[in-house]
Amino acid sequence: MLFRSFYGRYFTTMGCEMDLSHSPMTDEATAVLKLLPLMRNCRLLDMDSCGVSSLRMQEIRDRYPEMEVIWRIWFAKGKFTARTDVERLWCANSYPNMTAEYTQELRYLTKIKYLDLGHNPELTDWEFIRCMPDLEVLIITGSGWTSLDMLEDCTRLEYLEILPMTYIDLDLHPLAKLTNLEHLNMCGMGKTTGWEVLLNMKKLQRLWIGAATAYGFPEGAMERILEALPDTQIVYLTDSSAAGSWRVNPDGTVPERYTLLREQMGYDHVYEIAPFPENDPKLIPPWRS
């Protein structure tokens, strides 16, 4: 068992973790790659704020899939930042910073479970969601998507809000494997194809279709949905939204699921948990505080 000083910190070759965070590197982690073969028990590599590109860090992640590799990304013109091990991200109402050009780094947040990117109309490229297999909650209401193809493998999704900015024709076939959904709000669509995927979502507790979306279904579709999902609360006779009865019951009480959502997303203190640099204590390492 060897001990080695590396960027001013000591590691044993038998160690399970390597914390190199806030160690400025100018070699794109070349020295790290030379050392890692000796760290056969290492299961966590923390390289937060080391100055290494995400492409290089992804290369390390791919080379050592049994190891959790963490680094820091910056996005939205540098307005936001996050470590790649975060499980929650709220960036709603953040246009014009949230555009396809300024959100490419989001694809490295592979641990995300709870994600709210609602009301970002200039965000049109959503391919990064394909890199988030652990998603349980996703809110993209009122944002610039025109297809749901990016969701086809998000099979752990339990809560999904996909109200478009305006009436659009939409294919629901990408949701075919999302059979763990329990809460789905898809109001406000235009002509909708692939509605048959809803018949297999047996875990649905709430399904908000809304009159506009239901109007775009072919004749007999709603009857088949109601028959297939007899225990699901379904709204389809009136126009609805992500507010209204989705969040507040007719008697004024708050649905249990929305109460949980507020906790999961941190809505009661959202500006304290938003990914602003000043909100992240790990930007300042304890040995420099």
PDB file of C-alpha atoms in Angstrom:
ATOM      1  CA  MET A   1       0.000   0.000   0.000  1.00  0.00           C
ATOM      2  CA  LEU A   2       1.634   3.216  -1.193  1.00  0.00           C
ATOM      3  CA  PHE A   3       0.940   6.771  -0.110  1.00  0.00           C
ATOM      4  CA  ARG A   4       1.407   9.481  -2.665  1.00  0.00           C
ATOM      5  CA  SER A   5       1.208  13.252  -2.586  1.00  0.00           C
ATOM      6  CA  PHE A   6      -0.847  14.472  -5.508  1.00  0.00           C
ATOM      7  CA  TYR A   7      -1.823  18.107  -5.942  1.00  0.00           C
ATOM      8  CA  GLY A   8      -0.906  18.676  -2.316  1.00  0.00           C
ATOM      9  CA  ARG A   9      -3.076  15.865  -0.947  1.00  0.00           C
ATOM     10  CA  TYR A  10      -2.135  12.376   0.121  1.00  0.00           C
ATOM     11  CA  PHE A  11      -3.768   9.245  -1.229  1.00  0.00           C
ATOM     12  CA  THR A  12      -3.241   5.575  -0.623  1.00  0.00           C
ATOM     13  CA  THR A  13      -3.490   3.194  -3.542  1.00  0.00           C
ATOM     14  CA  MET A  14      -6.035   1.233  -1.468  1.00  0.00           C
ATOM     15  CA  GLY A  15      -8.277   4.260  -0.995  1.00  0.00           C
ATOM     16  CA  CYS A  16     -11.923   4.308  -2.075  1.00  0.00           C
ATOM     17  CA  GLU A  17     -12.112   8.029  -2.810  1.00  0.00           C
ATOM     18  CA  MET A  18     -10.014  10.755  -4.397  1.00  0.00           C
ATOM     19  CA  ASP A  19     -10.950  14.344  -3.596  1.00  0.00           C
ATOM     20  CA  LEU A  20      -9.084  16.625  -5.993  1.00  0.00           C
ATOM     21  CA  SER A  21     -11.700  19.372  -5.977  1.00  0.00           C
ATOM     22  CA  HIS A  22     -10.458  22.921  -6.477  1.00  0.00           C
ATOM     23  CA  SER A  23      -7.046  21.729  -7.615  1.00  0.00           C
ATOM     24  CA  PRO A  24      -6.231  23.859 -10.682  1.00  0.00           C
ATOM     25  CA  MET A  25      -5.093  21.666 -13.561  1.00  0.00           C
ATOM     26  CA  THR A  26      -3.598  22.790 -16.842  1.00  0.00           C
ATOM     27  CA  ASP A  27      -2.994  19.354 -18.390  1.00  0.00           C
ATOM     28  CA  GLU A  28      -6.614  18.301 -19.030  1.00  0.00           C
ATOM     29  CA  ALA A  29      -6.259  15.708 -16.241  1.00  0.00           C
ATOM     30  CA  THR A  30      -3.422  13.816 -17.972  1.00  0.00           C
ATOM     31  CA  ALA A  31      -1.692  13.252 -14.619  1.00  0.00           C
ATOM     32  CA  VAL A  32      -4.948  11.998 -13.108  1.00  0.00           C
ATOM     33  CA  LEU A  33      -5.357   9.454 -15.888  1.00  0.00           C
ATOM     34  CA  LYS A  34      -1.869   8.169 -15.224  1.00  0.00           C
ATOM     35  CA  LEU A  35      -2.602   7.732 -11.518  1.00  0.00           C
ATOM     36  CA  LEU A  36      -6.055   6.145 -11.716  1.00  0.00           C
ATOM     37  CA  PRO A  37      -4.854   2.656 -12.779  1.00  0.00           C
ATOM     38  CA  LEU A  38      -3.112   2.431  -9.390  1.00  0.00           C
ATOM     39  CA  MET A  39      -6.303   3.355  -7.512  1.00  0.00           C
ATOM     40  CA  ARG A  40      -8.024   0.012  -8.047  1.00  0.00           C
ATOM     41  CA  ASN A  41     -10.446   0.429  -5.126  1.00  0.00           C
ATOM     42  CA  CYS A  42     -11.431   3.998  -5.936  1.00  0.00           C
ATOM     43  CA  ARG A  43     -15.164   4.432  -6.353  1.00  0.00           C
ATOM     44  CA  LEU A  44     -15.423   8.230  -6.213  1.00  0.00           C
ATOM     45  CA  LEU A  45     -13.367  10.874  -7.979  1.00  0.00           C
ATOM     46  CA  ASP A  46     -14.242  14.471  -7.096  1.00  0.00           C
ATOM     47  CA  MET A  47     -12.800  16.997  -9.559  1.00  0.00           C
ATOM     48  CA  ASP A  48     -15.070  19.934  -8.832  1.00  0.00           C
ATOM     49  CA  SER A  49     -13.613  23.208 -10.182  1.00  0.00           C
ATOM     50  CA  CYS A  50     -10.354  21.772 -11.486  1.00  0.00           C
ATOM     51  CA  GLY A  51     -10.510  23.539 -14.834  1.00  0.00           C
ATOM     52  CA  VAL A  52     -10.781  20.324 -16.868  1.00  0.00           C
ATOM     53  CA  SER A  53     -13.219  20.292 -19.783  1.00  0.00           C
ATOM     54  CA  SER A  54     -16.430  18.304 -19.587  1.00  0.00           C
ATOM     55  CA  LEU A  55     -15.401  16.323 -22.663  1.00  0.00           C
ATOM     56  CA  ARG A  56     -12.300  15.134 -20.833  1.00  0.00           C
ATOM     57  CA  MET A  57     -14.219  14.399 -17.662  1.00  0.00           C
ATOM     58  CA  GLN A  58     -16.740  12.375 -19.647  1.00  0.00           C
ATOM     59  CA  GLU A  59     -13.831  10.420 -21.101  1.00  0.00           C
ATOM     60  CA  ILE A  60     -12.742   9.536 -17.558  1.00  0.00           C
ATOM     61  CA  ARG A  61     -16.308   8.632 -16.622  1.00  0.00           C
ATOM     62  CA  ASP A  62     -16.572   6.329 -19.644  1.00  0.00           C
ATOM     63  CA  ARG A  63     -13.216   4.722 -18.954  1.00  0.00           C
ATOM     64  CA  TYR A  64     -14.109   3.969 -15.314  1.00  0.00           C
ATOM     65  CA  PRO A  65     -17.850   3.188 -15.280  1.00  0.00           C
ATOM     66  CA  GLU A  66     -17.636   1.627 -11.806  1.00  0.00           C
ATOM     67  CA  MET A  67     -16.434   4.957 -10.396  1.00  0.00           C
ATOM     68  CA  GLU A  68     -18.578   8.010  -9.673  1.00  0.00           C
ATOM     69  CA  VAL A  69     -16.799  10.866 -11.418  1.00  0.00           C
ATOM     70  CA  ILE A  70     -17.858  14.341 -10.327  1.00  0.00           C
ATOM     71  CA  TRP A  71     -17.063  17.722 -11.800  1.00  0.00           C
ATOM     72  CA  ARG A  72     -18.727  21.112 -12.158  1.00  0.00           C
ATOM     73  CA  ILE A  73     -20.624  22.456 -15.143  1.00  0.00           C
ATOM     74  CA  TRP A  74     -21.568  26.016 -15.997  1.00  0.00           C
ATOM     75  CA  PHE A  75     -24.496  26.867 -18.228  1.00  0.00           C
ATOM     76  CA  ALA A  76     -27.005  29.595 -19.177  1.00  0.00           C
ATOM     77  CA  LYS A  77     -24.258  32.071 -20.093  1.00  0.00           C
ATOM     78  CA  GLY A  78     -22.471  31.313 -16.836  1.00  0.00           C
ATOM     79  CA  LYS A  79     -25.468  32.344 -14.757  1.00  0.00           C
ATOM     80  CA  PHE A  80     -25.946  28.837 -13.351  1.00  0.00           C
ATOM     81  CA  THR A  81     -23.630  26.121 -12.105  1.00  0.00           C
ATOM     82  CA  ALA A  82     -24.021  22.601 -10.735  1.00  0.00           C
ATOM     83  CA  ARG A  83     -21.970  19.619  -9.733  1.00  0.00           C
ATOM     84  CA  THR A  84     -22.602  16.559 -11.835  1.00  0.00           C
ATOM     85  CA  ASP A  85     -23.901  14.604  -8.845  1.00  0.00           C
ATOM     86  CA  VAL A  86     -26.911  16.863  -8.173  1.00  0.00           C
ATOM     87  CA  GLU A  87     -30.326  15.184  -8.047  1.00  0.00           C
ATOM     88  CA  ARG A  88     -32.500  18.309  -8.295  1.00  0.00           C
ATOM     89  CA  LEU A  89     -32.438  21.211 -10.723  1.00  0.00           C
ATOM     90  CA  TRP A  90     -34.828  24.151 -10.962  1.00  0.00           C
ATOM     91  CA  CYS A  91     -34.289  26.567 -13.843  1.00  0.00           C
ATOM     92  CA  ALA A  92     -37.835  27.582 -14.708  1.00  0.00           C
ATOM     93  CA  ASN A  93     -38.607  30.990 -16.199  1.00  0.00           C
ATOM     94  CA  SER A  94     -34.937  31.546 -17.006  1.00  0.00           C
ATOM     95  CA  TYR A  95     -35.117  32.696 -20.641  1.00  0.00           C
ATOM     96  CA  PRO A  96     -33.256  34.139 -22.543  1.00  0.00           C
ATOM     97  CA  ASN A  97     -30.352  32.363 -20.845  1.00  0.00           C
ATOM     98  CA  MET A  98     -31.791  28.867 -21.296  1.00  0.00           C
ATOM     99  CA  THR A  99     -31.266  28.316 -25.019  1.00  0.00           C
ATOM    100  CA  ALA A 100     -29.917  25.354 -26.963  1.00  0.00           C
ATOM    101  CA  GLU A 101     -26.599  27.162 -27.238  1.00  0.00           C
ATOM    102  CA  TYR A 102     -26.211  27.656 -23.509  1.00  0.00           C
ATOM    103  CA  THR A 103     -27.536  24.364 -22.117  1.00  0.00           C
ATOM    104  CA  GLN A 104     -25.355  21.743 -23.799  1.00  0.00           C
ATOM    105  CA  GLU A 105     -23.577  20.987 -20.521  1.00  0.00           C
ATOM    106  CA  LEU A 106     -26.806  19.707 -18.953  1.00  0.00           C
ATOM    107  CA  ARG A 107     -26.212  16.312 -20.566  1.00  0.00           C
ATOM    108  CA  TYR A 108     -23.556  15.611 -17.942  1.00  0.00           C
ATOM    109  CA  LEU A 109     -26.089  15.770 -15.064  1.00  0.00           C
ATOM    110  CA  THR A 110     -26.816  12.057 -15.220  1.00  0.00           C
ATOM    111  CA  LYS A 111     -27.986  11.762 -11.586  1.00  0.00           C
ATOM    112  CA  ILE A 112     -30.908  14.166 -11.880  1.00  0.00           C
ATOM    113  CA  LYS A 113     -34.194  12.910 -10.393  1.00  0.00           C
ATOM    114  CA  TYR A 114     -36.225  16.120 -10.140  1.00  0.00           C
ATOM    115  CA  LEU A 115     -36.093  18.618 -13.012  1.00  0.00           C
ATOM    116  CA  ASP A 116     -38.133  21.759 -13.671  1.00  0.00           C
ATOM    117  CA  LEU A 117     -37.322  23.588 -16.904  1.00  0.00           C
ATOM    118  CA  GLY A 118     -40.769  25.015 -17.421  1.00  0.00           C
ATOM    119  CA  HIS A 119     -41.465  28.291 -19.227  1.00  0.00           C
ATOM    120  CA  ASN A 120     -38.231  28.458 -21.204  1.00  0.00           C
ATOM    121  CA  PRO A 121     -39.612  29.127 -24.701  1.00  0.00           C
ATOM    122  CA  GLU A 122     -36.181  29.605 -26.287  1.00  0.00           C
ATOM    123  CA  LEU A 123     -34.957  26.184 -25.185  1.00  0.00           C
ATOM    124  CA  THR A 124     -35.562  24.048 -28.273  1.00  0.00           C
ATOM    125  CA  ASP A 125     -32.926  21.298 -28.050  1.00  0.00           C
ATOM    126  CA  TRP A 126     -33.879  18.722 -25.399  1.00  0.00           C
ATOM    127  CA  GLU A 127     -31.549  15.864 -26.309  1.00  0.00           C
ATOM    128  CA  PHE A 128     -29.732  16.226 -22.965  1.00  0.00           C
ATOM    129  CA  ILE A 129     -32.698  14.547 -21.262  1.00  0.00           C
ATOM    130  CA  ARG A 130     -31.659  11.272 -22.897  1.00  0.00           C
ATOM    131  CA  CYS A 131     -28.668  11.337 -20.536  1.00  0.00           C
ATOM    132  CA  MET A 132     -30.900  11.481 -17.431  1.00  0.00           C
ATOM    133  CA  PRO A 133     -32.148   7.902 -16.919  1.00  0.00           C
ATOM    134  CA  ASP A 134     -33.012   8.457 -13.237  1.00  0.00           C
ATOM    135  CA  LEU A 135     -35.613  11.174 -13.854  1.00  0.00           C
ATOM    136  CA  GLU A 136     -38.670  10.768 -11.652  1.00  0.00           C
ATOM    137  CA  VAL A 137     -40.160  14.267 -11.960  1.00  0.00           C
ATOM    138  CA  LEU A 138     -40.058  16.371 -15.114  1.00  0.00           C
ATOM    139  CA  ILE A 139     -41.767  19.697 -15.770  1.00  0.00           C
ATOM    140  CA  ILE A 140     -41.339  21.216 -19.224  1.00  0.00           C
ATOM    141  CA  THR A 141     -44.614  23.085 -19.437  1.00  0.00           C
ATOM    142  CA  GLY A 142     -44.547  26.178 -21.630  1.00  0.00           C
ATOM    143  CA  SER A 143     -41.063  25.534 -23.007  1.00  0.00           C
ATOM    144  CA  GLY A 144     -39.787  25.289 -26.566  1.00  0.00           C
ATOM    145  CA  TRP A 145     -40.106  21.583 -27.271  1.00  0.00           C
ATOM    146  CA  THR A 146     -42.069  20.273 -30.241  1.00  0.00           C
ATOM    147  CA  SER A 147     -41.536  16.535 -29.795  1.00  0.00           C
ATOM    148  CA  LEU A 148     -41.353  14.080 -26.898  1.00  0.00           C
ATOM    149  CA  ASP A 149     -38.738  11.821 -28.501  1.00  0.00           C
ATOM    150  CA  MET A 150     -36.210  12.698 -25.788  1.00  0.00           C
ATOM    151  CA  LEU A 151     -38.406  11.002 -23.157  1.00  0.00           C
ATOM    152  CA  GLU A 152     -38.620   7.550 -24.728  1.00  0.00           C
ATOM    153  CA  ASP A 153     -36.158   5.921 -22.290  1.00  0.00           C
ATOM    154  CA  CYS A 154     -37.052   7.878 -19.151  1.00  0.00           C
ATOM    155  CA  THR A 155     -38.818   4.834 -17.751  1.00  0.00           C
ATOM    156  CA  ARG A 156     -38.555   5.914 -14.102  1.00  0.00           C
ATOM    157  CA  LEU A 157     -40.696   8.999 -14.628  1.00  0.00           C
ATOM    158  CA  GLU A 158     -43.537   9.159 -12.138  1.00  0.00           C
ATOM    159  CA  TYR A 159     -44.638  12.801 -12.524  1.00  0.00           C
ATOM    160  CA  LEU A 160     -44.755  14.580 -15.893  1.00  0.00           C
ATOM    161  CA  GLU A 161     -46.075  17.978 -16.970  1.00  0.00           C
ATOM    162  CA  ILE A 162     -45.934  18.543 -20.744  1.00  0.00           C
ATOM    163  CA  LEU A 163     -48.331  21.399 -21.491  1.00  0.00           C
ATOM    164  CA  PRO A 164     -47.056  23.070 -24.690  1.00  0.00           C
ATOM    165  CA  MET A 165     -46.691  26.812 -25.200  1.00  0.00           C
ATOM    166  CA  THR A 166     -49.426  26.707 -27.825  1.00  0.00           C
ATOM    167  CA  TYR A 167     -51.580  24.110 -29.501  1.00  0.00           C
ATOM    168  CA  ILE A 168     -49.314  21.719 -31.390  1.00  0.00           C
ATOM    169  CA  ASP A 169     -49.821  18.408 -33.117  1.00  0.00           C
ATOM    170  CA  LEU A 170     -48.024  15.792 -31.075  1.00  0.00           C
ATOM    171  CA  ASP A 171     -47.136  12.123 -31.241  1.00  0.00           C
ATOM    172  CA  LEU A 172     -47.384  10.336 -27.877  1.00  0.00           C
ATOM    173  CA  HIS A 173     -45.630   7.155 -29.048  1.00  0.00           C
ATOM    174  CA  PRO A 174     -42.346   8.184 -27.327  1.00  0.00           C
ATOM    175  CA  LEU A 175     -44.184   7.726 -23.992  1.00  0.00           C
ATOM    176  CA  ALA A 176     -44.904   4.046 -24.677  1.00  0.00           C
ATOM    177  CA  LYS A 177     -42.364   2.743 -22.141  1.00  0.00           C
ATOM    178  CA  LEU A 178     -43.286   5.245 -19.417  1.00  0.00           C
ATOM    179  CA  THR A 179     -45.561   2.795 -17.632  1.00  0.00           C
ATOM    180  CA  ASN A 180     -44.450   3.978 -14.174  1.00  0.00           C
ATOM    181  CA  LEU A 181     -46.194   7.315 -14.628  1.00  0.00           C
ATOM    182  CA  GLU A 182     -48.643   8.126 -11.847  1.00  0.00           C
ATOM    183  CA  HIS A 183     -49.303  11.802 -12.612  1.00  0.00           C
ATOM    184  CA  LEU A 184     -49.499  13.094 -16.187  1.00  0.00           C
ATOM    185  CA  ASN A 185     -50.699  16.510 -17.319  1.00  0.00           C
ATOM    186  CA  MET A 186     -50.845  16.823 -21.122  1.00  0.00           C
ATOM    187  CA  CYS A 187     -53.479  19.508 -21.540  1.00  0.00           C
ATOM    188  CA  GLY A 188     -53.404  22.031 -24.342  1.00  0.00           C
ATOM    189  CA  MET A 189     -52.354  19.829 -27.273  1.00  0.00           C
ATOM    190  CA  GLY A 190     -53.654  20.064 -30.806  1.00  0.00           C
ATOM    191  CA  LYS A 191     -54.192  16.946 -32.880  1.00  0.00           C
ATOM    192  CA  THR A 192     -52.633  14.115 -30.878  1.00  0.00           C
ATOM    193  CA  THR A 193     -51.598  10.756 -32.283  1.00  0.00           C
ATOM    194  CA  GLY A 194     -50.355   7.733 -30.358  1.00  0.00           C
ATOM    195  CA  TRP A 195     -53.010   8.184 -27.673  1.00  0.00           C
ATOM    196  CA  GLU A 196     -53.096   4.350 -27.378  1.00  0.00           C
ATOM    197  CA  VAL A 197     -49.979   4.452 -25.168  1.00  0.00           C
ATOM    198  CA  LEU A 198     -52.193   5.775 -22.364  1.00  0.00           C
ATOM    199  CA  LEU A 199     -54.067   2.467 -22.240  1.00  0.00           C
ATOM    200  CA  ASN A 200     -51.007   0.717 -20.788  1.00  0.00           C
ATOM    201  CA  MET A 201     -50.275   3.287 -18.080  1.00  0.00           C
ATOM    202  CA  LYS A 202     -52.009   1.276 -15.374  1.00  0.00           C
ATOM    203  CA  LYS A 203     -50.283   3.120 -12.511  1.00  0.00           C
ATOM    204  CA  LEU A 204     -51.792   6.480 -13.420  1.00  0.00           C
ATOM    205  CA  GLN A 205     -53.552   8.107 -10.487  1.00  0.00           C
ATOM    206  CA  ARG A 206     -54.193  11.415 -12.247  1.00  0.00           C
ATOM    207  CA  LEU A 207     -54.434  12.047 -15.982  1.00  0.00           C
ATOM    208  CA  TRP A 208     -55.134  15.616 -17.059  1.00  0.00           C
ATOM    209  CA  ILE A 209     -55.992  15.556 -20.774  1.00  0.00           C
ATOM    210  CA  GLY A 210     -58.167  18.638 -21.024  1.00  0.00           C
ATOM    211  CA  ALA A 211     -60.899  19.366 -23.518  1.00  0.00           C
ATOM    212  CA  ALA A 212     -58.581  20.740 -26.198  1.00  0.00           C
ATOM    213  CA  THR A 213     -56.435  17.606 -26.264  1.00  0.00           C
ATOM    214  CA  ALA A 214     -59.417  15.274 -26.029  1.00  0.00           C
ATOM    215  CA  TYR A 215     -61.028  17.071 -28.952  1.00  0.00           C
ATOM    216  CA  GLY A 216     -58.052  16.052 -31.084  1.00  0.00           C
ATOM    217  CA  PHE A 217     -58.504  12.367 -30.260  1.00  0.00           C
ATOM    218  CA  PRO A 218     -60.319  10.183 -32.801  1.00  0.00           C
ATOM    219  CA  GLU A 219     -63.871   9.114 -32.126  1.00  0.00           C
ATOM    220  CA  GLY A 220     -64.080   6.469 -29.408  1.00  0.00           C
ATOM    221  CA  ALA A 221     -60.615   7.136 -27.998  1.00  0.00           C
ATOM    222  CA  MET A 222     -61.779   8.699 -24.727  1.00  0.00           C
ATOM    223  CA  GLU A 223     -64.209   5.842 -24.143  1.00  0.00           C
ATOM    224  CA  ARG A 224     -61.346   3.332 -24.464  1.00  0.00           C
ATOM    225  CA  ILE A 225     -59.128   5.357 -22.123  1.00  0.00           C
ATOM    226  CA  LEU A 226     -61.856   5.578 -19.491  1.00  0.00           C
ATOM    227  CA  GLU A 227     -62.475   1.843 -19.759  1.00  0.00           C
ATOM    228  CA  ALA A 228     -58.794   0.935 -19.517  1.00  0.00           C
ATOM    229  CA  LEU A 229     -58.130   3.251 -16.545  1.00  0.00           C
ATOM    230  CA  PRO A 230     -61.192   2.944 -14.294  1.00  0.00           C
ATOM    231  CA  ASP A 231     -59.326   3.934 -11.121  1.00  0.00           C
ATOM    232  CA  THR A 232     -57.596   6.973 -12.632  1.00  0.00           C
ATOM    233  CA  GLN A 233     -58.816  10.509 -11.993  1.00  0.00           C
ATOM    234  CA  ILE A 234     -59.183  11.862 -15.519  1.00  0.00           C
ATOM    235  CA  VAL A 235     -59.926  15.449 -16.553  1.00  0.00           C
ATOM    236  CA  TYR A 236     -61.024  15.740 -20.174  1.00  0.00           C
ATOM    237  CA  LEU A 237     -64.331  17.600 -20.335  1.00  0.00           C
ATOM    238  CA  THR A 238     -62.924  21.024 -19.437  1.00  0.00           C
ATOM    239  CA  ASP A 239     -59.798  22.932 -20.312  1.00  0.00           C
ATOM    240  CA  SER A 240     -57.235  22.682 -17.558  1.00  0.00           C
ATOM    241  CA  SER A 241     -53.651  23.663 -16.931  1.00  0.00           C
ATOM    242  CA  ALA A 242     -50.706  23.067 -14.629  1.00  0.00           C
ATOM    243  CA  ALA A 243     -52.565  25.194 -12.095  1.00  0.00           C
ATOM    244  CA  GLY A 244     -56.248  24.931 -11.227  1.00  0.00           C
ATOM    245  CA  SER A 245     -57.388  21.571  -9.945  1.00  0.00           C
ATOM    246  CA  TRP A 246     -54.006  20.066 -10.791  1.00  0.00           C
ATOM    247  CA  ARG A 247     -52.594  21.893  -7.792  1.00  0.00           C
ATOM    248  CA  VAL A 248     -55.671  22.833  -5.755  1.00  0.00           C
ATOM    249  CA  ASN A 249     -58.691  20.605  -5.169  1.00  0.00           C
ATOM    250  CA  PRO A 250     -62.192  22.055  -5.722  1.00  0.00           C
ATOM    251  CA  ASP A 251     -62.617  22.265  -1.933  1.00  0.00           C
ATOM    252  CA  GLY A 252     -59.486  24.376  -1.597  1.00  0.00           C
ATOM    253  CA  THR A 253     -57.211  21.647  -0.222  1.00  0.00           C
ATOM    254  CA  VAL A 254     -53.890  20.862  -1.848  1.00  0.00           C
ATOM    255  CA  PRO A 255     -53.446  17.446  -3.511  1.00  0.00           C
ATOM    256  CA  GLU A 256     -51.041  15.206  -1.653  1.00  0.00           C
ATOM    257  CA  ARG A 257     -48.870  14.805  -4.749  1.00  0.00           C
ATOM    258  CA  TYR A 258     -48.450  18.541  -5.197  1.00  0.00           C
ATOM    259  CA  THR A 259     -47.408  18.882  -1.561  1.00  0.00           C
ATOM    260  CA  LEU A 260     -44.741  16.251  -2.190  1.00  0.00           C
ATOM    261  CA  LEU A 261     -43.702  17.996  -5.396  1.00  0.00           C
ATOM    262  CA  ARG A 262     -43.118  21.254  -3.539  1.00  0.00           C
ATOM    263  CA  GLU A 263     -40.815  19.361  -1.187  1.00  0.00           C
ATOM    264  CA  GLN A 264     -38.981  17.511  -3.949  1.00  0.00           C
ATOM    265  CA  MET A 265     -38.403  20.665  -6.017  1.00  0.00           C
ATOM    266  CA  GLY A 266     -37.871  22.973  -3.053  1.00  0.00           C
ATOM    267  CA  TYR A 267     -40.521  25.401  -4.269  1.00  0.00           C
ATOM    268  CA  ASP A 268     -40.966  26.997  -0.846  1.00  0.00           C
ATOM    269  CA  HIS A 269     -37.393  28.300  -0.949  1.00  0.00           C
ATOM    270  CA  VAL A 270     -36.678  28.022  -4.652  1.00  0.00           C
ATOM    271  CA  TYR A 271     -34.336  31.006  -4.955  1.00  0.00           C
ATOM    272  CA  GLU A 272     -32.193  29.567  -2.206  1.00  0.00           C
ATOM    273  CA  ILE A 273     -31.766  26.258  -3.992  1.00  0.00           C
ATOM    274  CA  ALA A 274     -31.617  27.620  -7.563  1.00  0.00           C
ATOM    275  CA  PRO A 275     -28.232  26.857  -9.169  1.00  0.00           C
ATOM    276  CA  PHE A 276     -26.778  30.321  -8.693  1.00  0.00           C
ATOM    277  CA  PRO A 277     -23.049  30.207  -7.846  1.00  0.00           C
ATOM    278  CA  GLU A 278     -23.622  31.985  -4.549  1.00  0.00           C
ATOM    279  CA  ASN A 279     -25.986  29.200  -3.447  1.00  0.00           C
ATOM    280  CA  ASP A 280     -23.400  26.434  -3.755  1.00  0.00           C
ATOM    281  CA  PRO A 281     -21.165  26.093  -0.667  1.00  0.00           C
ATOM    282  CA  LYS A 282     -18.985  23.557  -2.472  1.00  0.00           C
ATOM    283  CA  LEU A 283     -17.612  26.310  -4.677  1.00  0.00           C
ATOM    284  CA  ILE A 284     -15.521  27.304  -1.663  1.00  0.00           C
ATOM    285  CA  PRO A 285     -13.537  24.313  -0.334  1.00  0.00           C
ATOM    286  CA  PRO A 286     -13.238  24.132   3.469  1.00  0.00           C
ATOM    287  CA  TRP A 287      -9.424  24.236   3.461  1.00  0.00           C
ATOM    288  CA  ARG A 288      -9.565  27.703   1.844  1.00  0.00           C
ATOM    289  CA  SER A 289     -12.437  29.178   3.856  1.00  0.00           C
TER     290      SER A 289
END
